[in-house]
mmCIF file of C-alpha atoms in Angstrom:
data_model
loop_
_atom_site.group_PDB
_atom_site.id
_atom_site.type_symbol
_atom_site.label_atom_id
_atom_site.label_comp_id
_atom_site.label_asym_id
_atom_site.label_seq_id
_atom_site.Cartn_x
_atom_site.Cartn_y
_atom_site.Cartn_z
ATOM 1 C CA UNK X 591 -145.787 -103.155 -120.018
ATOM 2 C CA UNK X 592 -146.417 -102.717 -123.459
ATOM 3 C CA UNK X 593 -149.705 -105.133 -124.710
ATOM 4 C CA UNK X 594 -149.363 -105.444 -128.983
ATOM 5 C CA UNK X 595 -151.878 -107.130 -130.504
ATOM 6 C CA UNK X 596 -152.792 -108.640 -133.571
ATOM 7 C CA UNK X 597 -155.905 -109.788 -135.504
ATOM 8 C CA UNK X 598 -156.799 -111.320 -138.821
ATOM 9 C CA UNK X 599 -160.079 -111.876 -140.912
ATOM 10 C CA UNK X 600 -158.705 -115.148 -141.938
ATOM 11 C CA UNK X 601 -158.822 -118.281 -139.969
ATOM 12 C CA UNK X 602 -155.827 -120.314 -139.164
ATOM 13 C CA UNK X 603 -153.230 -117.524 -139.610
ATOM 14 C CA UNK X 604 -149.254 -117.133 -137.939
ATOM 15 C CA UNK X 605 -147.753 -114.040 -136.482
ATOM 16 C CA UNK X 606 -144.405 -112.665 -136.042
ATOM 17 C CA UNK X 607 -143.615 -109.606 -134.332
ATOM 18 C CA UNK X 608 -140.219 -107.378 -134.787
ATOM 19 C CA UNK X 609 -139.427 -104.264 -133.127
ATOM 20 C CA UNK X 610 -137.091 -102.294 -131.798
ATOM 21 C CA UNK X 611 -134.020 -103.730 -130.158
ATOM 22 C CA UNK X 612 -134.107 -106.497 -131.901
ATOM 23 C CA UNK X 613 -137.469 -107.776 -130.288
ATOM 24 C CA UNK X 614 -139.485 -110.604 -131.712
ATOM 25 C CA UNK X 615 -142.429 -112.604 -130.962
ATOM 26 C CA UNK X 616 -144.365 -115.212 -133.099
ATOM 27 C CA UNK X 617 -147.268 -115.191 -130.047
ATOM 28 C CA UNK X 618 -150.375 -113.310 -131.578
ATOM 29 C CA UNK X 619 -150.589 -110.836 -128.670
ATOM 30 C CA UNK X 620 -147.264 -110.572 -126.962
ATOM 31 C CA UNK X 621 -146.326 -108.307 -124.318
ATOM 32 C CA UNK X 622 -143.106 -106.344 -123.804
ATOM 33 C CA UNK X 623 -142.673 -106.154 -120.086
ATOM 34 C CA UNK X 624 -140.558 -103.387 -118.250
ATOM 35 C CA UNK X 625 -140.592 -100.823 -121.335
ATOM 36 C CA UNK X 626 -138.038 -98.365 -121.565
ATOM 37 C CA UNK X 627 -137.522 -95.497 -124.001
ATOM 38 C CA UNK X 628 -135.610 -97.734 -126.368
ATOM 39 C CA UNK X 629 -138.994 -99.630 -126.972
ATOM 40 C CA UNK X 630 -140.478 -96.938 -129.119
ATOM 41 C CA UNK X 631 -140.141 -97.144 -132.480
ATOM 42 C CA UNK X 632 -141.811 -99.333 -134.965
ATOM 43 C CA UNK X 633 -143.585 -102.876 -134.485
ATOM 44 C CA UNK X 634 -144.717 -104.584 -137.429
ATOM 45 C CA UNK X 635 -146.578 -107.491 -137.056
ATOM 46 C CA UNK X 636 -146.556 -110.213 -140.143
ATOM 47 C CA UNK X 637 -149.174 -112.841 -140.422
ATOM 48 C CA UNK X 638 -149.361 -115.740 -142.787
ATOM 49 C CA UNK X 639 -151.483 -118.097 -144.414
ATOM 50 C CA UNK X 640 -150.348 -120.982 -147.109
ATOM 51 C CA UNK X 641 -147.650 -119.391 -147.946
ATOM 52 C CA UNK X 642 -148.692 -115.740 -148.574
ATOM 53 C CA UNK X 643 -148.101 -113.282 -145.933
ATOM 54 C CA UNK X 644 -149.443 -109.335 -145.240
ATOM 55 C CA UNK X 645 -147.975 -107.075 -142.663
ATOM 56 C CA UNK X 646 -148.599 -104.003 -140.948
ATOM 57 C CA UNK X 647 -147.316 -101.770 -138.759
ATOM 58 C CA UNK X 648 -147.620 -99.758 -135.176
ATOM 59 C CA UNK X 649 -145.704 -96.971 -134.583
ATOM 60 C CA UNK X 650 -145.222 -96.611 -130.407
ATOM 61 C CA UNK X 651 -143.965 -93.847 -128.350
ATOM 62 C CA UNK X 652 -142.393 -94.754 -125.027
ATOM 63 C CA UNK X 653 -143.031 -91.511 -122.913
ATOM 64 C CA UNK X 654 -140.421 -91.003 -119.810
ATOM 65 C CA UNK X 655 -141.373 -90.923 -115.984
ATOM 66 C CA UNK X 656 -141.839 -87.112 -114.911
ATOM 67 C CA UNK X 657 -139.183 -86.628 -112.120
ATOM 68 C CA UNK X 658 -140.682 -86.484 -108.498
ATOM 69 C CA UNK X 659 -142.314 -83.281 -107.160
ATOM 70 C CA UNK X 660 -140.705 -82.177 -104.557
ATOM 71 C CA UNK X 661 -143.834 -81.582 -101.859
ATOM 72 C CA UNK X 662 -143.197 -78.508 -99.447
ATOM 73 C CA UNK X 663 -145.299 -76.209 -97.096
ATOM 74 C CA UNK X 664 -145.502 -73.309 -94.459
ATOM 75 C CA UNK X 665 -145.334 -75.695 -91.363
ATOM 76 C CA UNK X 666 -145.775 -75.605 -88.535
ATOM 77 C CA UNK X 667 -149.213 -73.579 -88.466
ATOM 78 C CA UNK X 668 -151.460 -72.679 -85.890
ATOM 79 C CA UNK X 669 -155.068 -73.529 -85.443
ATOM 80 C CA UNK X 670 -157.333 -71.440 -87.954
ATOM 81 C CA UNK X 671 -154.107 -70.316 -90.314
ATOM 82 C CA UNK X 672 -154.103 -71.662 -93.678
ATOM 83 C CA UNK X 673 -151.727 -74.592 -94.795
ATOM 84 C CA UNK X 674 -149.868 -73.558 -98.066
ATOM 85 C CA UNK X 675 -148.687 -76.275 -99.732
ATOM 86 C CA UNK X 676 -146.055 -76.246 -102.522
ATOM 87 C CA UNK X 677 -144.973 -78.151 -105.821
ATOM 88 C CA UNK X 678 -141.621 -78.058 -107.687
ATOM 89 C CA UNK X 679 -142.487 -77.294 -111.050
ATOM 90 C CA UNK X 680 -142.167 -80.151 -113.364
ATOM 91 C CA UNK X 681 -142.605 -78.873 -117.021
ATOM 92 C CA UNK X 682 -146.282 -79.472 -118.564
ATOM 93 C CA UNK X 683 -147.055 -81.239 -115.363
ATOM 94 C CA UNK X 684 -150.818 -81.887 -113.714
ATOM 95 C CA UNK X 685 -150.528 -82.204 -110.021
ATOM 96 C CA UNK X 686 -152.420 -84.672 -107.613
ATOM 97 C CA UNK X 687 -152.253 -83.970 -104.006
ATOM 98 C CA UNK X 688 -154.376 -86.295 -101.426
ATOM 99 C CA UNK X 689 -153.915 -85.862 -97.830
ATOM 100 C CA UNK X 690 -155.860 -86.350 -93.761
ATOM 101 C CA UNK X 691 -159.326 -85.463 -93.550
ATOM 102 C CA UNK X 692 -159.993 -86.868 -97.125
ATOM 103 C CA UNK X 693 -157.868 -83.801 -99.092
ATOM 104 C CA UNK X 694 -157.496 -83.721 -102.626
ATOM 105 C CA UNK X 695 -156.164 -80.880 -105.008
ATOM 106 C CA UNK X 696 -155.337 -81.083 -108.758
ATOM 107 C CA UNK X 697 -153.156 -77.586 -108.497
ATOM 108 C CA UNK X 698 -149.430 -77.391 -108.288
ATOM 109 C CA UNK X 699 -149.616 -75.440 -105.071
ATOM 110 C CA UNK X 700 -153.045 -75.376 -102.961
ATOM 111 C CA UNK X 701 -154.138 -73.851 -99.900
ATOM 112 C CA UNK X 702 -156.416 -75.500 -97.245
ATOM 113 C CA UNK X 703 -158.029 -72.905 -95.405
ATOM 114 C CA UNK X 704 -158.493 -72.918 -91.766
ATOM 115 C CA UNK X 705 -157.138 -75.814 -90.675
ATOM 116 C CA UNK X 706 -158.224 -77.687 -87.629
ATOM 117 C CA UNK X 707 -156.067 -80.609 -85.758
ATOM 118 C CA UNK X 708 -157.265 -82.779 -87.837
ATOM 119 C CA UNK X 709 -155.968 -81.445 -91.289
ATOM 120 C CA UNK X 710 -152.297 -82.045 -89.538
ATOM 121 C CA UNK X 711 -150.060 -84.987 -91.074
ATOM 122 C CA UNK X 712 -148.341 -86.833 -94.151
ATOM 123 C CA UNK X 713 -149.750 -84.762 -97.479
ATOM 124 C CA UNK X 714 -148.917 -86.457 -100.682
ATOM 125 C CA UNK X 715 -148.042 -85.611 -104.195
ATOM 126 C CA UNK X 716 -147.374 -86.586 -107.802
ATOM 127 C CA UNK X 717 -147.060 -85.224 -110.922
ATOM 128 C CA UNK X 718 -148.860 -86.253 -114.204
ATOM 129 C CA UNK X 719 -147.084 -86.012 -117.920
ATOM 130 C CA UNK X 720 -147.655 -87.370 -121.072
ATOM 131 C CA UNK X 721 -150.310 -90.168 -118.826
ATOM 132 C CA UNK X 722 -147.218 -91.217 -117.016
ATOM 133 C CA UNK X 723 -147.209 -90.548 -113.619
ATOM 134 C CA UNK X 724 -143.720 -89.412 -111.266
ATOM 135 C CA UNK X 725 -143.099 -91.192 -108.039
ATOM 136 C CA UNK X 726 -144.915 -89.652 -104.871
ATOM 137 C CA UNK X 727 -143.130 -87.294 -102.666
ATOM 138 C CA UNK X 728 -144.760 -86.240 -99.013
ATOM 139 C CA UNK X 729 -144.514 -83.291 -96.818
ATOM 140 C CA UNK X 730 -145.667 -83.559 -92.913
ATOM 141 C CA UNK X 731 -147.444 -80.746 -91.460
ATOM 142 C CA UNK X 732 -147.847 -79.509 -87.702
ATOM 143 C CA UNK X 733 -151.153 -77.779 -86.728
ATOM 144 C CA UNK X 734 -150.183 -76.580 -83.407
ATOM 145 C CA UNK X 735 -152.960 -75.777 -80.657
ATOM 146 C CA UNK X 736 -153.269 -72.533 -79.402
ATOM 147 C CA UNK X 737 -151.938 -71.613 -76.107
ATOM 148 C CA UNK X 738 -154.608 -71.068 -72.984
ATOM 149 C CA UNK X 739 -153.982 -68.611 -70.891
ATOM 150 C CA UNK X 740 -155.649 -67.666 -67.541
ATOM 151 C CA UNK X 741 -155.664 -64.403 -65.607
ATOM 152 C CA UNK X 742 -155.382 -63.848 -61.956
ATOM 153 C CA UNK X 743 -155.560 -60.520 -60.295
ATOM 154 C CA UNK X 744 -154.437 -60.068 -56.726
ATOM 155 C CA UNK X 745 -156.030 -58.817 -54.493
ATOM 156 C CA UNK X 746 -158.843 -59.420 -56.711
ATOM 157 C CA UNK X 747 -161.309 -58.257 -59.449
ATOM 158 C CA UNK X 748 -162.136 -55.196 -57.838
ATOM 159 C CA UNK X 749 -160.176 -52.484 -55.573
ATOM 160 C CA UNK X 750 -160.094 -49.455 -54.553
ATOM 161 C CA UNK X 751 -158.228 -46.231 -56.385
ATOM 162 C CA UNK X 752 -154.748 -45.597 -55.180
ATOM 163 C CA UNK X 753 -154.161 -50.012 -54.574
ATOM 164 C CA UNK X 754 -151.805 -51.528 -56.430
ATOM 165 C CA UNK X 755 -152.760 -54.824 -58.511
ATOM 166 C CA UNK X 756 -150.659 -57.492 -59.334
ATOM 167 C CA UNK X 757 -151.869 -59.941 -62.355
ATOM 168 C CA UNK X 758 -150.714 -63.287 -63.009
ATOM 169 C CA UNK X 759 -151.039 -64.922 -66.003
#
């Protein structure tokens, strides 16, 4: 929404607002709900008192919504790897990326290093332009656990030279 507002020195005053599109508003601070980029352009608000009147005006610049990052990363990782995760590049973007196990980054394309289980799951991101800010895209990541492994040797842990052992893993 765009808030315009108007003030005067002098008491007991009217206002009219026109703008673009054919917008008017005789409230003293109106509101233009649901702006697109057709609302920029000039407002000029006109107040009046016994019959004389003074204006002035507001130029306004309706910036666009950034398109959507699109969030990426190397998953599935392993316990201990690092999670890369990726950005598309939106032009003269900041990035905001929140995320388990309270993450936060404010790069296009961090790394979280040595990641545990509980770094796995739904990583967010948006992108920043102009103070407007895209949609939110996510990414899921995997942290797999490592494999166990346990190794048995037959006949056992110790034999003599010339036996044969068999291991079993």
């Amino acid at each position: 929404s765009l808030n315009l507002t108007g003030n005067s020195t002098t008491s007991g005053v009217s206002y009219t607002w026109v703008g673009p599109g054919g917008y008017s508003s005789s409230s003293q601070n109106p509101t233009v709900g649901n702006v697109s980029a057709s609302a920029s352009g000039n407002y000029v608000c006109t107040v009046t008192a016994n019959g004389c009147n003074n204006k002035d005006t507001l130029a306004v610049v309706i910036n666009p919504k950034p398109s959507k990052p699109t969030a990426g990363s190397n998953s599935p990782i392993c316990l201990g790897q690092d999670l890369n995760l990726t950005a598309s590049t939106i032009t003269n973007a900041t990035y905001n990326w929140w995320g388990p196990a309270a993450f936060t980054a404010t790069v296009q394309n961090p790394t979280r290093n040595n990641v545990t289980g509980s770094h796995a799951g739904a990583y967010y991101v948006a992108a920043t332009v102009n103070g407007c800010v895209s949609d939110t895209d996510t990414v899921s990541v995997l942290i797999n656990p490592d494999p166990q492994v346990n190794i048995v040797a037959t006949p056992g842990n110790n034999i003599c030279n010339g036996q044969t052992a068999t291991f079993v893993a």
